[in-house]
PDB file of C-alpha atoms in Angstrom:
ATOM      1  CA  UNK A   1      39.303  16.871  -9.887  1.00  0.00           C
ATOM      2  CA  UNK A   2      42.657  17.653  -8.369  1.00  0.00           C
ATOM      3  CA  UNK A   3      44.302  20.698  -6.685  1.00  0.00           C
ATOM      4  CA  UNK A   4      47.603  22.165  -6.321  1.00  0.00           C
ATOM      5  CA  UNK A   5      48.878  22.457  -3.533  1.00  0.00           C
ATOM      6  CA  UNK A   6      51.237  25.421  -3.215  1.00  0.00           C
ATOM      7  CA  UNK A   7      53.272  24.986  -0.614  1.00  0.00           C
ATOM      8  CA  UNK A   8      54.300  21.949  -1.284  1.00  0.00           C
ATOM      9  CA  UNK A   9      54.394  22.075  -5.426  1.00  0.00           C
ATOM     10  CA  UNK A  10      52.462  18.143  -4.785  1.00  0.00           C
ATOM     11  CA  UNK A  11      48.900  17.252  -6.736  1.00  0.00           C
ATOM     12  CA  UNK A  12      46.343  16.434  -4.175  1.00  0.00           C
ATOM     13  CA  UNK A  13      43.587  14.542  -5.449  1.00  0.00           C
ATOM     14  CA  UNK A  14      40.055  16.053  -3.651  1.00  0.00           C
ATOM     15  CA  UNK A  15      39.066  12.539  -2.364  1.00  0.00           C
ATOM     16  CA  UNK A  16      42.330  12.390  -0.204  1.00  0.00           C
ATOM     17  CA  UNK A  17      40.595  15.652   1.818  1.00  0.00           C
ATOM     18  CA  UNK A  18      37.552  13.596   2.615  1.00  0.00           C
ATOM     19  CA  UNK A  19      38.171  12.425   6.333  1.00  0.00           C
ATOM     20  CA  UNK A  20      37.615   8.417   6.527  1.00  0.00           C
ATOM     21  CA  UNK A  21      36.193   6.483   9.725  1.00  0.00           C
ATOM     22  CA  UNK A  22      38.397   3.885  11.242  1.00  0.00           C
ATOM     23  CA  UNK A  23      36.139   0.563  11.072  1.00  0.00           C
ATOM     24  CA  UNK A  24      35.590   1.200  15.283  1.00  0.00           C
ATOM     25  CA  UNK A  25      34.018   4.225  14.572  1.00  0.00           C
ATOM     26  CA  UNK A  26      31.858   2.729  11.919  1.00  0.00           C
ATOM     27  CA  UNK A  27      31.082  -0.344  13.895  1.00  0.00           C
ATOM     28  CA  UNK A  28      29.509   1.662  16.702  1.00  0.00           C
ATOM     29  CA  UNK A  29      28.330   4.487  14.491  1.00  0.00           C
ATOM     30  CA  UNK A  30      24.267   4.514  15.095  1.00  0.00           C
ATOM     31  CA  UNK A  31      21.454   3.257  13.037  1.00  0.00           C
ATOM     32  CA  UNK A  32      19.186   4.615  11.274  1.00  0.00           C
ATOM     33  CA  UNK A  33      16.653   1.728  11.593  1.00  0.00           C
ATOM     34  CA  UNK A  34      13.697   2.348  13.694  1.00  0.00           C
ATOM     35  CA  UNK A  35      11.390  -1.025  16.141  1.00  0.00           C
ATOM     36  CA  UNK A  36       8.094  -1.041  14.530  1.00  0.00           C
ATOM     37  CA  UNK A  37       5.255  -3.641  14.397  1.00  0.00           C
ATOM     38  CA  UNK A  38       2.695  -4.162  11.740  1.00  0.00           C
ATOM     39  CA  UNK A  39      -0.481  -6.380  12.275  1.00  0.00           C
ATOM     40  CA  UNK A  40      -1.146  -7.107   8.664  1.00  0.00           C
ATOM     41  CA  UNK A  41      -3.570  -9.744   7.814  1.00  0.00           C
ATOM     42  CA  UNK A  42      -4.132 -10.595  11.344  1.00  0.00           C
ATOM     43  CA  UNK A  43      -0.209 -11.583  11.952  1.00  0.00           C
ATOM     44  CA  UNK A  44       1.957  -9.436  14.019  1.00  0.00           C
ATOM     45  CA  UNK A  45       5.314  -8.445  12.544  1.00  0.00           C
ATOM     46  CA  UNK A  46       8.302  -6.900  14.374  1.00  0.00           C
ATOM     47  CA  UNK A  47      10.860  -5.091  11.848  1.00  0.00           C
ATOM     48  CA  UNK A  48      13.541  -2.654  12.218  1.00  0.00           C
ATOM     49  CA  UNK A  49      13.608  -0.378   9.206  1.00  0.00           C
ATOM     50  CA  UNK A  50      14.662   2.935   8.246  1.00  0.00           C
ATOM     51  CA  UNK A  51      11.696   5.408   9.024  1.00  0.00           C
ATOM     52  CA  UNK A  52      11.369   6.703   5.505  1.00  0.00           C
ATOM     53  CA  UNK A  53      10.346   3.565   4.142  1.00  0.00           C
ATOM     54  CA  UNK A  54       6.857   3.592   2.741  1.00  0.00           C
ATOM     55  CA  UNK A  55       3.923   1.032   3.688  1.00  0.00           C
ATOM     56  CA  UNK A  56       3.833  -0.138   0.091  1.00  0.00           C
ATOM     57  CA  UNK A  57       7.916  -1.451   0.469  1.00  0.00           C
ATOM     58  CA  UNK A  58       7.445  -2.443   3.863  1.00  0.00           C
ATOM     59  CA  UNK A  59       4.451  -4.720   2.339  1.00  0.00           C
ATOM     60  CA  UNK A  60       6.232  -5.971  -1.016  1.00  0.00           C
ATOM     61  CA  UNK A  61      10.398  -5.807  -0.080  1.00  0.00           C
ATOM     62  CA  UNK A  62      10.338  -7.197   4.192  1.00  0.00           C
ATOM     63  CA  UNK A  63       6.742  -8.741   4.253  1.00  0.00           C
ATOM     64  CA  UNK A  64       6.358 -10.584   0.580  1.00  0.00           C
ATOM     65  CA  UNK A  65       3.066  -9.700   0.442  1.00  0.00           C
ATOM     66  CA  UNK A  66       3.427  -8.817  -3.452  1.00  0.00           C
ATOM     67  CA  UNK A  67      -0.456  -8.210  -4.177  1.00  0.00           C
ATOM     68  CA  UNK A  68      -0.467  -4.762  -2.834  1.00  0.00           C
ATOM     69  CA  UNK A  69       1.306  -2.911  -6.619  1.00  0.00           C
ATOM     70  CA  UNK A  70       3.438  -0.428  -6.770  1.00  0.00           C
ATOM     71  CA  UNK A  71       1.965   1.583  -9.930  1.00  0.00           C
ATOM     72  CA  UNK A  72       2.597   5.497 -10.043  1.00  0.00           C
ATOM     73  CA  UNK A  73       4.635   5.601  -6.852  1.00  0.00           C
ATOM     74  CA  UNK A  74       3.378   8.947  -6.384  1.00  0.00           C
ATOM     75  CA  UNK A  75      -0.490   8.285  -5.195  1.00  0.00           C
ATOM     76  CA  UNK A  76      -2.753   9.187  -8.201  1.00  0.00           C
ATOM     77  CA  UNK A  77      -3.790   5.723  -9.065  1.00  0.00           C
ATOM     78  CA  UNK A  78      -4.671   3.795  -6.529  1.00  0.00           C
ATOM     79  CA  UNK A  79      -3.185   0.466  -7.546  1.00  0.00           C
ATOM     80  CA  UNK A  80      -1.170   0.558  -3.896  1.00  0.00           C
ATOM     81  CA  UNK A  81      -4.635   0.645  -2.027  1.00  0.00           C
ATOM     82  CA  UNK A  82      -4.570  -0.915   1.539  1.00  0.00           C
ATOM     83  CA  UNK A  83      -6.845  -0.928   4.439  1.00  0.00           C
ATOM     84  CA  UNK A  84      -5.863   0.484   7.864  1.00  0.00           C
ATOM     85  CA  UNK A  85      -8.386  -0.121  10.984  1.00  0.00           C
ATOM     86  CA  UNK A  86     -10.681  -0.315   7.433  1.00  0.00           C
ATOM     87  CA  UNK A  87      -9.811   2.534   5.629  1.00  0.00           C
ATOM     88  CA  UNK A  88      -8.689   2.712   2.774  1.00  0.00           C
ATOM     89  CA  UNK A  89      -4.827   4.389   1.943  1.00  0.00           C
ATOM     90  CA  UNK A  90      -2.479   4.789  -1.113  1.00  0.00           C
ATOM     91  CA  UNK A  91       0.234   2.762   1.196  1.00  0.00           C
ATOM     92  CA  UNK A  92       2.980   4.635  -1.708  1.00  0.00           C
ATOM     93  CA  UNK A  93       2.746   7.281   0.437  1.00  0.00           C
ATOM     94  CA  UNK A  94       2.679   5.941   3.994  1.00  0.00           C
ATOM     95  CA  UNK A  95       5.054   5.749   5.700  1.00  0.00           C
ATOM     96  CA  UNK A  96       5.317   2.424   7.469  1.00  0.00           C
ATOM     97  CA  UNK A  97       6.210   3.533  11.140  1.00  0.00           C
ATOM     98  CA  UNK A  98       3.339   5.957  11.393  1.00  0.00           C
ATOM     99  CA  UNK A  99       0.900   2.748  11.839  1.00  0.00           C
ATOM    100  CA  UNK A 100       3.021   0.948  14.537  1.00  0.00           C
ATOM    101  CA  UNK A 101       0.622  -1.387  16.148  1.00  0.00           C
ATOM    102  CA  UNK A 102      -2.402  -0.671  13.569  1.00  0.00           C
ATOM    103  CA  UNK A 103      -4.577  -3.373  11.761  1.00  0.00           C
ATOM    104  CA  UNK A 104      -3.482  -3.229   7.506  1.00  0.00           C
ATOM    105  CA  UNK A 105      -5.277  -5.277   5.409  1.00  0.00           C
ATOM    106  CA  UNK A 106      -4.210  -6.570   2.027  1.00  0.00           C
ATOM    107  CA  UNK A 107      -5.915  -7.986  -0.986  1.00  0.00           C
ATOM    108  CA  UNK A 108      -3.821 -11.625   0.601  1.00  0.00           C
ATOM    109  CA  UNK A 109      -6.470 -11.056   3.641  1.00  0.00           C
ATOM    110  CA  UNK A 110      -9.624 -10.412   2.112  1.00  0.00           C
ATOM    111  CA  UNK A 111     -10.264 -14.412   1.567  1.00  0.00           C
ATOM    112  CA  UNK A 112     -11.152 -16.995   3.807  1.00  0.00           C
ATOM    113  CA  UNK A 113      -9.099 -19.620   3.050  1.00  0.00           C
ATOM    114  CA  UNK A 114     -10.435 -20.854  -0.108  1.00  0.00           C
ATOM    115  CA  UNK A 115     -13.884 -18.456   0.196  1.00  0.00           C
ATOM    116  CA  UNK A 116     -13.082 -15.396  -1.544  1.00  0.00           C
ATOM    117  CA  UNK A 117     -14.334 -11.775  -0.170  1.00  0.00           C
ATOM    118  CA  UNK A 118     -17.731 -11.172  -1.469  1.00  0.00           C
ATOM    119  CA  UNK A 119     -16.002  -8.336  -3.861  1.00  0.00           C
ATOM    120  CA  UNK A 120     -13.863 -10.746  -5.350  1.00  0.00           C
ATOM    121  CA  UNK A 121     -16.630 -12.487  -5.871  1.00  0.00           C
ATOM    122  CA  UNK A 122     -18.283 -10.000  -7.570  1.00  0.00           C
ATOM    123  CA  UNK A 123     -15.620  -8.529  -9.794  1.00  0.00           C
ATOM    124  CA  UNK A 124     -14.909 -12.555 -11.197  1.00  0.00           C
ATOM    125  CA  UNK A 125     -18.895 -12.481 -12.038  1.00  0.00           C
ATOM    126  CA  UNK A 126     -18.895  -9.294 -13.354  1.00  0.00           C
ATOM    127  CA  UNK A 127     -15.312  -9.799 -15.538  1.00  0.00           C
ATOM    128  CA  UNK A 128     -14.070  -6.233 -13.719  1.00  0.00           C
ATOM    129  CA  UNK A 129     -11.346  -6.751 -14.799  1.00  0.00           C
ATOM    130  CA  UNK A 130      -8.728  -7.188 -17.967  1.00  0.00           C
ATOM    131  CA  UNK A 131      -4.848  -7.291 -17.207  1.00  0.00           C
ATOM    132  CA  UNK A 132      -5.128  -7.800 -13.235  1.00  0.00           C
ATOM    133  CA  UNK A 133      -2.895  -5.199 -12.592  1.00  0.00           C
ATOM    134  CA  UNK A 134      -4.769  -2.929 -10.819  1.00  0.00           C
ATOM    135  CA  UNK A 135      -7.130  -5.082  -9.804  1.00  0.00           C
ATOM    136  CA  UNK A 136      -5.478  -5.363  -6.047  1.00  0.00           C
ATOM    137  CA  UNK A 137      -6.278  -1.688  -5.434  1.00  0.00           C
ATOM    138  CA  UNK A 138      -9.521  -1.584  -7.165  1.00  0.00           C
ATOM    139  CA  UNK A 139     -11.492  -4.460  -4.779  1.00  0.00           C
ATOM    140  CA  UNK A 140      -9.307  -3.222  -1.417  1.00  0.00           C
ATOM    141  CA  UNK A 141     -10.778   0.612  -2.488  1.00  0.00           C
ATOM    142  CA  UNK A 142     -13.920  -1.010  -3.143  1.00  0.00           C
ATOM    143  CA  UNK A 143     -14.143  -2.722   0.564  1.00  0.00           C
ATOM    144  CA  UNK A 144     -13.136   0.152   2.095  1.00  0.00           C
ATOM    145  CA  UNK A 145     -16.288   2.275   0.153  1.00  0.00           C
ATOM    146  CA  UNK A 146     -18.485  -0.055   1.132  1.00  0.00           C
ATOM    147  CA  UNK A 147     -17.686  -0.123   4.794  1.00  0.00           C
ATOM    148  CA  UNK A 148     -17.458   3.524   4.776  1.00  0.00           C
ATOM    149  CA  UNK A 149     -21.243   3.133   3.580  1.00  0.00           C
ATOM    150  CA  UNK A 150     -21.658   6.796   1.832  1.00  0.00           C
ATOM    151  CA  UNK A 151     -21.688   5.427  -1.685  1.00  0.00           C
ATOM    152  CA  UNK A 152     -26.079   4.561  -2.926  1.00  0.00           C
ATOM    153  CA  UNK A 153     -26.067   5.595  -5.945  1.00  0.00           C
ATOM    154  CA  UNK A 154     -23.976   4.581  -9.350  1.00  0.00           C
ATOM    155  CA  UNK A 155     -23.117   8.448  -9.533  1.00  0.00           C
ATOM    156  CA  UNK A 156     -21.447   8.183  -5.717  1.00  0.00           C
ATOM    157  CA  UNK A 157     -19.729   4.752  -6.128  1.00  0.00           C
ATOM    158  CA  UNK A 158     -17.840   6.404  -9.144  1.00  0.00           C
ATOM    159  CA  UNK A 159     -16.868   9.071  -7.134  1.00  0.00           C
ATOM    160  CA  UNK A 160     -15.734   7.328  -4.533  1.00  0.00           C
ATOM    161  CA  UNK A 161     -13.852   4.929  -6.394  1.00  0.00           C
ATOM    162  CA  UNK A 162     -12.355   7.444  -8.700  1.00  0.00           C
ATOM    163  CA  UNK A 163      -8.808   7.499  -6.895  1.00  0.00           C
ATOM    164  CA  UNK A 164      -8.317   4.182  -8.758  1.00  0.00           C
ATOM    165  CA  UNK A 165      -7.453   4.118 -12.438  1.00  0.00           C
ATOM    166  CA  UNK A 166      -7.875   1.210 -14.609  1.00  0.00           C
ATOM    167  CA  UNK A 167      -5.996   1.869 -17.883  1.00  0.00           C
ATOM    168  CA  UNK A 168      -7.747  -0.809 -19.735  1.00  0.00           C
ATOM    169  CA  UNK A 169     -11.171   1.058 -19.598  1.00  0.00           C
ATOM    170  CA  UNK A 170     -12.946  -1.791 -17.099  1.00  0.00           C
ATOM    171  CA  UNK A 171     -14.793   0.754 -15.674  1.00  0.00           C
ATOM    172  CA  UNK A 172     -18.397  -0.310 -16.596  1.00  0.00           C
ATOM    173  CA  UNK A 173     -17.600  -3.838 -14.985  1.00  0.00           C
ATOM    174  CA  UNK A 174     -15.716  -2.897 -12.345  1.00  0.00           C
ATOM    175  CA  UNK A 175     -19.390  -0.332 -11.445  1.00  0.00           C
ATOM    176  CA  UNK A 176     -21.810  -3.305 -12.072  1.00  0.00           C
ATOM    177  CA  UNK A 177     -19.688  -5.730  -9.125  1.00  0.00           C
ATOM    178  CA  UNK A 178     -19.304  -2.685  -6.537  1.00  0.00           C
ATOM    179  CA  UNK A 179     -23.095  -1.999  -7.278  1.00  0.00           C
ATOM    180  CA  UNK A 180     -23.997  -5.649  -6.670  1.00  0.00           C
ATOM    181  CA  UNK A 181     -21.859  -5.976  -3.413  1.00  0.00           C
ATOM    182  CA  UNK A 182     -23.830  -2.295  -2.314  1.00  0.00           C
ATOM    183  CA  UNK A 183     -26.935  -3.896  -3.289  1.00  0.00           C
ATOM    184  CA  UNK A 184     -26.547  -7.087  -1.814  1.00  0.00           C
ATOM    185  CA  UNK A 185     -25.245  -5.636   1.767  1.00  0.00           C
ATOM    186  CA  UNK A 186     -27.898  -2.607   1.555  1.00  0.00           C
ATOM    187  CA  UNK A 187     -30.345  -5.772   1.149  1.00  0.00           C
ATOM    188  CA  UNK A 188     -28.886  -7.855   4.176  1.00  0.00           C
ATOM    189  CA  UNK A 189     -29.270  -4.278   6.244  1.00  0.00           C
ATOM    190  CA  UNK A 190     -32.741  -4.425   6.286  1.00  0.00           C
ATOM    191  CA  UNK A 191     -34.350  -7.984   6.021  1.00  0.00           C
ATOM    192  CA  UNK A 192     -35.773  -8.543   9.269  1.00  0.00           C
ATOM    193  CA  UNK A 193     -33.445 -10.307  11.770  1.00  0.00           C
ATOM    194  CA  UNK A 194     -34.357 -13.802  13.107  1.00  0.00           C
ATOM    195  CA  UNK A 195     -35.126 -13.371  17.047  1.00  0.00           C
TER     196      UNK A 195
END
């Protein structure tokens, strides 16, 4: 878009009134990155990012850590689930420097080295799953229910786990491995303990 200037009968162009840095200005012009450090999975990392960025990019884009999906990007389906000092968060919309110096845990730290997690266990008996995609979220949200430890019953584990959508419907077998892991811990809770 262009203007005419009056005074001087000349056509000046509305970009030419935008005022440009010189490149010392620019050089020493601040940052907009912010120190933070994650412990994820047990191993420390020190980043400088821009303090808008959420815990789900910080994870997937400057980590690697790709099991942790990015799904609705807006929180409603739990595909993004991570744990934080154990519980559980849609990391879509956390942003990264508000857990400076805080455990996360990601479906990458549930294993021990070639022993999977005792719900990953569970959801390869019980098939809980069909495309994979959300299965990430799914086990980290079931984890984090069962070391919350308010879900007994089949009514309470849906409930609980209802923040996580499966679009292929493997609801039923995703239910029978959460209910298996409850049952199995609820069972290891009161045998008697060796003295």
């Amino acid at each position: 878009m262009e203007n005419t200037n009056t005074a001087t009968s000349e056509r000046v162009s509305i970009l030419d009134q935008i005022p440009v840095l010189d490149s010392q200005q620019t050089a020493s012009a601040p940052s907009n990155t912010i120190p933070v450090t994650l412990y994820i999975n047990g191993a420390e990392h020190t980043l400088q990012i821009d303090p808008r960025v959420t815990l789900l990019d910080v994870l997937r884009e400057y980590i690697g850590l790709s099991g942790t999906k990015k799904g609705c990007d807006h929180g409603q389906c739990g595909a993004c689930t991570v744990l934080v000092e154990g519980h559980r968060i849609n990391s879509c919309l956390a942003l990264a420097v508000s857990y400076d110096r805080e455990q996360i845990t990601t479906i990458e730290g549930l294993a021990e080295g070639e022993d999977l997690h005792p719900v990953q266990e569970a959801f390869l008996h019980h098939d809980a799953f069909q495309c994979g995609y959300c299965t990430p979220g799914q086990i980290m949200s079931a984890v984090g229910l069962l070391l919350e430890g308010n879900a007994k019953t089949d009514a309470e584990i849906k409930e609980q786990m209802s923040g996580n959508i499966c679009r292929c419907g493997a609801y039923a077998n995703i239910l029978a491995a959460v209910r298996e892991c409850n049952n199995n811990q609820n069972s290891n809770a009161s045998a008697p303990q060796a003295k």
